[in-house]
Amino acid sequence: MNSKIKSIGSRPRVALVLQGGGALGAYQAGVYQALHEHGLTPDWVVGTSIGAINAALIAGNERAQRLSRLREFWDEIAHHDLIDMRSVPDPARRFNTMLTTFDSVTRGVPGFYALRWFNPFFAGLIVPPEQASFYDTSPLEETLGRLVDIDYLNTPGGIRLTVSAIKVTCGHLEHFDTAHREVSIKHVMASGALPPGFPPVRVDGDLYWDGGLYSNTPLEIVLGDEPRADTVCFMVDLWSPEGPEPTTLEQVHTRQKDVLYASRSRRHIDAYLRGHRLRRMVRMLRQKVPDDMLSAEERAEVDKVGVDTTMHIIRLAYAGRDWQMASKDLNFSRGSIEWRWDQGYKDALRAVQHAAWRTEAPEGAGVLVHELVPVPVKTYEQR
């Protein structure tokens, strides 16, 4: 077993939870930059899909290289814009975005995925399971092989990494965690294998799909981790569960995607709080039971269950609406990527400056969720 669960002394551990969301993941990179610059480097990064890729780039490099490797990845997969997105009116920006998105769909994204030309899969014919997709993701495997140091990733004492994927044949959600096993590029690829666009990835003989099909915000992994520890968790949401009533086909598709991939964190937090209340009850009962009425093993088990911890969850939500485009996660326009990165950086800076987790928590709080106060955000359509 790889012992990557480490003691971090008296300070709370810092966790970073990253959703899936394709090209929207540039926002996550901006969030990490702000944390990195302010001494809040995560002890643990949990990711799904594009969140798993960003997480691997963070955990799989030494501190001095993390930002440059993140930047190199997003620069490599960014689509060259026909125009300077910062100096033209909205209609021109939208037209450029539509063109770059169309190119990402019809040809692919260099360094990420490529269209399978003349593939029998398009015609509904039988193909090998690893080729049952519209696109080939071997370019991503090569890119991650260059940018992620697998040996460093699996070295005890570094950032813990957890990525999630679904076993195709049974629908079971699997967590690949460097605290318990070695994690490879294949595991990261499996976490981002969203069908039918991307092919499943075979790991240890089994095929896996994108973990976002089951849970696109892997917060429950942090909430359910044992042993319990005081934690400051930055949760980055790329999809909004709230939005306007759709009136066009495009808006219906956009709203459907937002609802499908939005965070279900409230449900997981409620379940955590129920468990927390039970733990408090165990602790109170333990204080009323004399030691001589329990064996040493029983005392140790009860004391372990009754541990009291506090978790601060700082929610950072991508506020861009991308013109209500259903294909916004395929918009790899360089201008859009740079804008998202910048928004993630600014939002995380506000969270760092506010530092809500430093305030004293109420007795027995268990979980405290901190939402950033919304500020007017200029999207491309508003500039």
GROMACS .gro file of C-alpha atoms in nm:
model
  383
    1MET     CA    1   0.000   0.000   0.000
    2ASN     CA    2   0.129   0.346  -0.089
    3SER     CA    3   0.124   0.542   0.239
    4LYS     CA    4   0.039   0.887   0.107
    5ILE     CA    5  -0.200   0.979   0.387
    6LYS     CA    6   0.028   1.212   0.579
    7SER     CA    7   0.018   1.407   0.901
    8ILE     CA    8   0.002   1.783   0.850
    9GLY     CA    9   0.036   1.875   1.216
   10SER     CA   10  -0.215   2.098   1.388
   11ARG     CA   11  -0.327   2.291   1.081
   12PRO     CA   12  -0.630   2.170   0.882
   13ARG     CA   13  -0.557   1.988   0.561
   14VAL     CA   14  -0.638   2.167   0.236
   15ALA     CA   15  -0.839   1.977  -0.027
   16LEU     CA   16  -0.925   2.086  -0.381
   17VAL     CA   17  -1.228   1.924  -0.552
   18LEU     CA   18  -1.252   1.964  -0.931
   19GLN     CA   19  -1.558   1.889  -1.147
   20GLY     CA   20  -1.567   1.764  -1.501
   21GLY     CA   21  -1.646   2.021  -1.769
   22GLY     CA   22  -1.414   2.002  -2.070
   23ALA     CA   23  -1.287   2.340  -2.184
   24LEU     CA   24  -1.449   2.505  -1.880
   25GLY     CA   25  -1.170   2.347  -1.676
   26ALA     CA   26  -0.945   2.644  -1.748
   27TYR     CA   27  -1.135   2.815  -1.464
   28GLN     CA   28  -0.997   2.548  -1.227
   29ALA     CA   29  -0.642   2.625  -1.337
   30GLY     CA   30  -0.695   2.990  -1.242
   31VAL     CA   31  -0.827   2.886  -0.902
   32TYR     CA   32  -0.519   2.675  -0.840
   33GLN     CA   33  -0.288   2.961  -0.941
   34ALA     CA   34  -0.434   3.185  -0.670
   35LEU     CA   35  -0.406   2.911  -0.406
   36HIS     CA   36  -0.050   2.835  -0.516
   37GLU     CA   37   0.058   3.198  -0.491
   38HIS     CA   38  -0.088   3.238  -0.141
   39GLY     CA   39   0.057   2.932   0.028
   40LEU     CA   40  -0.259   2.723   0.007
   41THR     CA   41  -0.115   2.440  -0.198
   42PRO     CA   42  -0.357   2.148  -0.155
   43ASP     CA   43  -0.260   1.844   0.048
   44TRP     CA   44  -0.516   1.649  -0.154
   45VAL     CA   45  -0.665   1.702  -0.502
   46VAL     CA   46  -0.979   1.512  -0.607
   47GLY     CA   47  -1.095   1.531  -0.967
   48THR     CA   48  -1.323   1.389  -1.232
   49SER     CA   49  -1.283   1.417  -1.611
   50ILE     CA   50  -1.107   1.748  -1.693
   51GLY     CA   51  -1.083   1.793  -1.317
   52ALA     CA   52  -0.882   1.469  -1.302
   53ILE     CA   53  -0.648   1.601  -1.573
   54ASN     CA   54  -0.591   1.929  -1.390
   55ALA     CA   55  -0.550   1.737  -1.064
   56ALA     CA   56  -0.285   1.511  -1.216
   57LEU     CA   57  -0.095   1.810  -1.353
   58ILE     CA   58  -0.097   1.964  -1.003
   59ALA     CA   59  -0.016   1.654  -0.799
   60GLY     CA   60   0.218   1.507  -1.061
   61ASN     CA   61   0.476   1.785  -1.055
   62GLU     CA   62   0.704   1.948  -0.803
   63ARG     CA   63   0.586   2.284  -0.674
   64ALA     CA   64   0.822   2.487  -0.894
   65GLN     CA   65   0.677   2.327  -1.209
   66ARG     CA   66   0.306   2.300  -1.134
   67LEU     CA   67   0.187   2.631  -1.274
   68SER     CA   68   0.408   2.610  -1.582
   69ARG     CA   69   0.284   2.257  -1.659
   70LEU     CA   70  -0.077   2.365  -1.617
   71ARG     CA   71  -0.014   2.662  -1.844
   72GLU     CA   72   0.163   2.445  -2.101
   73PHE     CA   73  -0.130   2.203  -2.114
   74TRP     CA   74  -0.394   2.472  -2.163
   75ASP     CA   75  -0.179   2.662  -2.413
   76GLU     CA   76  -0.131   2.345  -2.614
   77ILE     CA   77  -0.499   2.256  -2.641
   78ALA     CA   78  -0.620   2.616  -2.695
   79HIS     CA   79  -0.755   2.681  -3.045
   80HIS     CA   80  -0.596   2.973  -3.228
   81ASP     CA   81  -0.847   3.256  -3.265
   82LEU     CA   82  -0.904   3.425  -3.600
   83ILE     CA   83  -0.933   3.758  -3.420
   84ASP     CA   84  -0.824   3.922  -3.097
   85MET     CA   85  -1.124   3.844  -2.876
   86ARG     CA   86  -1.047   4.143  -2.652
   87SER     CA   87  -1.074   4.407  -2.923
   88VAL     CA   88  -1.387   4.322  -3.122
   89PRO     CA   89  -1.763   4.354  -3.053
   90ASP     CA   90  -1.979   4.071  -2.928
   91PRO     CA   91  -2.108   3.946  -3.265
   92ALA     CA   92  -1.748   3.896  -3.386
   93ARG     CA   93  -1.654   3.717  -3.065
   94ARG     CA   94  -1.950   3.487  -3.090
   95PHE     CA   95  -1.879   3.410  -3.455
   96ASN     CA   96  -1.517   3.326  -3.372
   97THR     CA   97  -1.628   3.104  -3.085
   98MET     CA   98  -1.873   2.919  -3.307
   99LEU     CA   99  -1.599   2.857  -3.565
  100THR     CA  100  -1.346   2.728  -3.313
  101THR     CA  101  -1.609   2.506  -3.149
  102PHE     CA  102  -1.711   2.369  -3.488
  103ASP     CA  103  -1.347   2.288  -3.559
  104SER     CA  104  -1.312   2.114  -3.221
  105VAL     CA  105  -1.611   1.896  -3.311
  106THR     CA  106  -1.520   1.816  -3.671
  107ARG     CA  107  -1.143   1.772  -3.640
  108GLY     CA  108  -1.057   1.754  -3.272
  109VAL     CA  109  -0.821   1.940  -3.042
  110PRO     CA  110  -0.444   1.904  -3.092
  111GLY     CA  111  -0.282   1.745  -2.790
  112PHE     CA  112  -0.620   1.623  -2.665
  113TYR     CA  113  -0.831   1.426  -2.912
  114ALA     CA  114  -0.866   1.364  -3.287
  115LEU     CA  115  -1.159   1.254  -3.503
  116ARG     CA  116  -1.156   0.888  -3.609
  117TRP     CA  117  -1.191   0.918  -3.985
  118PHE     CA  118  -1.373   0.636  -4.169
  119ASN     CA  119  -1.453   0.466  -3.840
  120PRO     CA  120  -1.713   0.181  -3.863
  121PHE     CA  121  -1.845   0.298  -3.524
  122PHE     CA  122  -2.014   0.589  -3.704
  123ALA     CA  123  -2.217   0.340  -3.906
  124GLY     CA  124  -2.320   0.135  -3.604
  125LEU     CA  125  -2.088  -0.153  -3.688
  126ILE     CA  126  -1.895  -0.365  -3.438
  127VAL     CA  127  -1.554  -0.231  -3.336
  128PRO     CA  128  -1.307  -0.323  -3.060
  129PRO     CA  129  -1.429  -0.178  -2.726
  130GLU     CA  130  -1.129   0.056  -2.703
  131GLN     CA  131  -1.232   0.210  -3.038
  132ALA     CA  132  -1.604   0.251  -2.961
  133SER     CA  133  -1.601   0.630  -2.984
  134PHE     CA  134  -1.608   0.919  -3.228
  135TYR     CA  135  -1.265   1.046  -3.124
  136ASP     CA  136  -0.922   0.903  -3.052
  137THR     CA  137  -0.769   1.026  -2.724
  138SER     CA  138  -0.416   0.895  -2.779
  139PRO     CA  139  -0.296   1.258  -2.823
  140LEU     CA  140  -0.402   1.326  -2.463
  141GLU     CA  141  -0.212   1.022  -2.341
  142GLU     CA  142   0.102   1.153  -2.511
  143THR     CA  143   0.048   1.503  -2.371
  144LEU     CA  144  -0.002   1.383  -2.014
  145GLY     CA  145   0.296   1.150  -2.051
  146ARG     CA  146   0.511   1.458  -2.113
  147LEU     CA  147   0.357   1.687  -1.853
  148VAL     CA  148   0.290   1.457  -1.557
  149ASP     CA  149   0.576   1.301  -1.362
  150ILE     CA  150   0.426   0.965  -1.267
  151ASP     CA  151   0.712   0.875  -1.036
  152TYR     CA  152   0.670   1.198  -0.842
  153LEU     CA  153   0.292   1.156  -0.840
  154ASN     CA  154   0.325   0.824  -0.659
  155THR     CA  155   0.602   0.928  -0.420
  156PRO     CA  156   0.484   0.929  -0.054
  157GLY     CA  157   0.481   1.275   0.098
  158GLY     CA  158   0.353   1.467  -0.203
  159ILE     CA  159   0.003   1.585  -0.291
  160ARG     CA  160  -0.250   1.307  -0.261
  161LEU     CA  161  -0.448   1.247  -0.582
  162THR     CA  162  -0.787   1.080  -0.622
  163VAL     CA  163  -0.962   1.038  -0.959
  164SER     CA  164  -1.290   0.858  -1.031
  165ALA     CA  165  -1.411   0.640  -1.317
  166ILE     CA  166  -1.703   0.405  -1.384
  167LYS     CA  167  -1.649   0.039  -1.463
  168VAL     CA  168  -1.832  -0.007  -1.793
  169THR     CA  169  -1.959  -0.360  -1.738
  170CYS     CA  170  -2.127  -0.301  -1.400
  171GLY     CA  171  -2.163   0.074  -1.352
  172HIS     CA  172  -1.960   0.073  -1.029
  173LEU     CA  173  -1.780   0.398  -0.944
  174GLU     CA  174  -1.415   0.333  -0.872
  175HIS     CA  175  -1.179   0.573  -0.694
  176PHE     CA  176  -0.811   0.556  -0.788
  177ASP     CA  177  -0.625   0.708  -0.494
  178THR     CA  178  -0.250   0.748  -0.445
  179ALA     CA  179  -0.308   0.699  -0.072
  180HIS     CA  180  -0.390   0.336  -0.144
  181ARG     CA  181  -0.235   0.243  -0.479
  182GLU     CA  182  -0.020   0.366  -0.761
  183VAL     CA  183  -0.205   0.583  -1.011
  184SER     CA  184  -0.103   0.596  -1.378
  185ILE     CA  185  -0.184   0.805  -1.683
  186LYS     CA  186  -0.436   0.534  -1.775
  187HIS     CA  187  -0.633   0.600  -1.456
  188VAL     CA  188  -0.646   0.972  -1.533
  189MET     CA  189  -0.751   0.897  -1.892
  190ALA     CA  190  -1.025   0.663  -1.766
  191SER     CA  191  -1.168   0.940  -1.550
  192GLY     CA  192  -1.210   1.157  -1.861
  193ALA     CA  193  -1.340   0.891  -2.101
  194LEU     CA  194  -1.682   1.044  -2.169
  195PRO     CA  195  -1.884   0.834  -2.419
  196PRO     CA  196  -1.964   0.825  -2.701
  197GLY     CA  197  -1.711   1.097  -2.785
  198PHE     CA  198  -1.418   0.939  -2.605
  199PRO     CA  199  -1.336   0.567  -2.587
  200PRO     CA  200  -1.332   0.367  -2.265
  201VAL     CA  201  -0.990   0.304  -2.113
  202ARG     CA  202  -0.881  -0.042  -2.005
  203VAL     CA  203  -0.719  -0.055  -1.662
  204ASP     CA  204  -0.612  -0.386  -1.506
  205GLY     CA  205  -0.828  -0.572  -1.757
  206ASP     CA  206  -1.148  -0.370  -1.703
  207LEU     CA  207  -1.295  -0.093  -1.918
  208TYR     CA  208  -1.375   0.242  -1.758
  209TRP     CA  209  -1.575   0.550  -1.855
  210ASP     CA  210  -1.582   0.905  -1.724
  211GLY     CA  211  -1.663   0.922  -1.351
  212GLY     CA  212  -1.881   1.227  -1.418
  213LEU     CA  213  -2.153   0.997  -1.551
  214TYR     CA  214  -2.209   0.891  -1.190
  215SER     CA  215  -2.095   1.190  -0.985
  216ASN     CA  216  -1.948   1.495  -1.156
  217THR     CA  217  -1.851   1.667  -0.830
  218PRO     CA  218  -1.656   1.415  -0.620
  219LEU     CA  219  -1.707   1.601  -0.291
  220GLU     CA  220  -1.838   1.285  -0.126
  221ILE     CA  221  -1.487   1.137  -0.145
  222VAL     CA  222  -1.356   1.411   0.084
  223LEU     CA  223  -1.659   1.397   0.312
  224GLY     CA  224  -1.632   1.021   0.352
  225ASP     CA  225  -1.256   1.000   0.405
  226GLU     CA  226  -1.125   0.817   0.712
  227PRO     CA  227  -0.968   0.895   0.952
  228ARG     CA  228  -1.154   1.225   0.993
  229ALA     CA  229  -0.948   1.543   0.988
  230ASP     CA  230  -1.018   1.915   1.009
  231THR     CA  231  -1.034   2.024   0.645
  232VAL     CA  232  -1.053   2.337   0.433
  233CYS     CA  233  -1.203   2.218   0.104
  234PHE     CA  234  -1.212   2.436  -0.207
  235MET     CA  235  -1.491   2.301  -0.430
  236VAL     CA  236  -1.487   2.430  -0.787
  237ASP     CA  237  -1.820   2.415  -0.975
  238LEU     CA  238  -1.825   2.454  -1.353
  239TRP     CA  239  -2.197   2.396  -1.411
  240SER     CA  240  -2.487   2.590  -1.268
  241PRO     CA  241  -2.793   2.409  -1.129
  242GLU     CA  242  -2.984   2.736  -1.164
  243GLY     CA  243  -3.067   2.916  -1.486
  244PRO     CA  244  -3.336   3.090  -1.689
  245GLU     CA  245  -3.631   2.912  -1.844
  246PRO     CA  246  -3.518   2.795  -2.190
  247THR     CA  247  -3.707   2.917  -2.497
  248THR     CA  248  -3.498   2.777  -2.785
  249LEU     CA  249  -3.356   2.434  -2.873
  250GLU     CA  250  -3.004   2.558  -2.795
  251GLN     CA  251  -3.115   2.688  -2.456
  252VAL     CA  252  -3.291   2.359  -2.377
  253HIS     CA  253  -2.970   2.166  -2.455
  254THR     CA  254  -2.768   2.409  -2.244
  255ARG     CA  255  -3.002   2.387  -1.945
  256GLN     CA  256  -3.013   2.007  -1.976
  257LYS     CA  257  -2.632   1.988  -1.964
  258ASP     CA  258  -2.609   2.227  -1.671
  259VAL     CA  259  -2.862   2.027  -1.469
  260LEU     CA  260  -2.702   1.693  -1.564
  261TYR     CA  261  -2.349   1.788  -1.456
  262ALA     CA  262  -2.419   2.039  -1.177
  263SER     CA  263  -2.305   1.963  -0.825
  264ARG     CA  264  -2.518   1.744  -0.600
  265SER     CA  265  -2.311   1.859  -0.304
  266ARG     CA  266  -2.608   1.952  -0.084
  267ARG     CA  267  -2.719   1.590  -0.066
  268HIS     CA  268  -2.370   1.472   0.030
  269ILE     CA  269  -2.330   1.748   0.288
  270ASP     CA  270  -2.665   1.657   0.449
  271ALA     CA  271  -2.555   1.294   0.474
  272TYR     CA  272  -2.225   1.403   0.628
  273LEU     CA  273  -2.407   1.614   0.887
  274ARG     CA  274  -2.625   1.319   0.986
  275GLY     CA  275  -2.312   1.114   1.042
  276HIS     CA  276  -2.152   1.400   1.230
  277ARG     CA  277  -2.445   1.421   1.471
  278LEU     CA  278  -2.417   1.047   1.537
  279ARG     CA  279  -2.046   1.087   1.608
  280ARG     CA  280  -2.119   1.364   1.858
  281MET     CA  281  -2.373   1.138   2.028
  282VAL     CA  282  -2.115   0.856   2.047
  283ARG     CA  283  -1.865   1.098   2.201
  284MET     CA  284  -2.114   1.216   2.465
  285LEU     CA  285  -2.211   0.859   2.552
  286ARG     CA  286  -1.845   0.760   2.574
  287GLN     CA  287  -1.788   1.023   2.840
  288LYS     CA  288  -2.059   0.862   3.053
  289VAL     CA  289  -1.924   0.508   3.027
  290PRO     CA  290  -1.648   0.411   3.275
  291ASP     CA  291  -1.330   0.281   3.110
  292ASP     CA  292  -1.346  -0.048   3.298
  293MET     CA  293  -1.676  -0.135   3.128
  294LEU     CA  294  -1.506  -0.150   2.787
  295SER     CA  295  -1.218  -0.354   2.658
  296ALA     CA  296  -0.912  -0.176   2.518
  297GLU     CA  297  -1.023  -0.261   2.165
  298GLU     CA  298  -1.375  -0.131   2.229
  299ARG     CA  299  -1.244   0.193   2.380
  300ALA     CA  300  -1.016   0.248   2.080
  301GLU     CA  301  -1.300   0.185   1.832
  302VAL     CA  302  -1.548   0.410   2.013
  303ASP     CA  303  -1.291   0.687   2.049
  304LYS     CA  304  -1.216   0.662   1.677
  305VAL     CA  305  -1.584   0.688   1.580
  306GLY     CA  306  -1.645   0.976   1.817
  307VAL     CA  307  -1.371   1.202   1.682
  308ASP     CA  308  -1.486   1.564   1.639
  309THR     CA  309  -1.374   1.750   1.325
  310THR     CA  310  -1.480   2.056   1.129
  311MET     CA  311  -1.491   2.092   0.752
  312HIS     CA  312  -1.503   2.428   0.579
  313ILE     CA  313  -1.623   2.408   0.218
  314ILE     CA  314  -1.543   2.712   0.004
  315ARG     CA  315  -1.753   2.696  -0.311
  316LEU     CA  316  -1.611   2.865  -0.620
  317ALA     CA  317  -1.854   2.872  -0.911
  318TYR     CA  318  -1.777   2.954  -1.274
  319ALA     CA  319  -2.011   3.241  -1.358
  320GLY     CA  320  -1.964   3.251  -1.737
  321ARG     CA  321  -2.271   3.179  -1.945
  322ASP     CA  322  -2.094   3.138  -2.280
  323TRP     CA  323  -2.392   3.275  -2.470
  324GLN     CA  324  -2.603   2.984  -2.340
  325MET     CA  325  -2.413   2.748  -2.569
  326ALA     CA  326  -2.474   2.376  -2.511
  327SER     CA  327  -2.127   2.316  -2.659
  328LYS     CA  328  -1.949   2.553  -2.418
  329ASP     CA  329  -1.741   2.263  -2.284
  330LEU     CA  330  -1.608   2.218  -2.639
  331ASN     CA  331  -1.519   2.584  -2.681
  332PHE     CA  332  -1.138   2.570  -2.674
  333SER     CA  333  -1.099   2.921  -2.816
  334ARG     CA  334  -0.779   3.070  -2.676
  335GLY     CA  335  -0.961   3.388  -2.579
  336SER     CA  336  -1.229   3.192  -2.393
  337ILE     CA  337  -0.970   2.978  -2.213
  338GLU     CA  338  -0.772   3.282  -2.105
  339TRP     CA  339  -1.089   3.453  -1.983
  340ARG     CA  340  -1.196   3.150  -1.778
  341TRP     CA  341  -0.849   3.115  -1.625
  342ASP     CA  342  -0.857   3.482  -1.529
  343GLN     CA  343  -1.205   3.450  -1.372
  344GLY     CA  344  -1.096   3.147  -1.167
  345TYR     CA  345  -0.792   3.338  -1.046
  346LYS     CA  346  -0.996   3.644  -0.945
  347ASP     CA  347  -1.265   3.440  -0.768
  348ALA     CA  348  -1.007   3.240  -0.573
  349LEU     CA  349  -0.828   3.560  -0.476
  350ARG     CA  350  -1.151   3.691  -0.326
  351ALA     CA  351  -1.194   3.367  -0.132
  352VAL     CA  352  -0.836   3.383  -0.004
  353GLN     CA  353  -0.872   3.745   0.102
  354HIS     CA  354  -1.199   3.671   0.282
  355ALA     CA  355  -1.047   3.362   0.451
  356ALA     CA  356  -1.383   3.252   0.597
  357TRP     CA  357  -1.231   2.929   0.728
  358ARG     CA  358  -1.022   3.125   0.979
  359THR     CA  359  -1.326   3.236   1.176
  360GLU     CA  360  -1.410   3.028   1.481
  361ALA     CA  361  -1.665   2.759   1.400
  362PRO     CA  362  -1.972   2.715   1.621
  363GLU     CA  363  -1.953   2.422   1.861
  364GLY     CA  364  -2.042   2.099   1.681
  365ALA     CA  365  -2.084   2.268   1.342
  366GLY     CA  366  -1.943   1.975   1.145
  367VAL     CA  367  -1.964   2.141   0.801
  368LEU     CA  368  -1.960   2.510   0.715
  369VAL     CA  369  -2.028   2.606   0.353
  370HIS     CA  370  -1.895   2.943   0.241
  371GLU     CA  371  -2.033   3.096  -0.078
  372LEU     CA  372  -1.859   3.391  -0.241
  373VAL     CA  373  -2.071   3.703  -0.253
  374PRO     CA  374  -2.167   3.736  -0.623
  375VAL     CA  375  -2.015   4.026  -0.812
  376PRO     CA  376  -2.109   4.145  -1.161
  377VAL     CA  377  -1.903   3.939  -1.404
  378LYS     CA  378  -1.851   4.066  -1.756
  379THR     CA  379  -1.872   3.785  -2.002
  380TYR     CA  380  -1.762   3.829  -2.361
  381GLU     CA  381  -2.120   3.908  -2.452
  382GLN     CA  382  -2.118   4.201  -2.206
  383ARG     CA  383  -1.784   4.354  -2.299
   0.00000   0.00000   0.00000
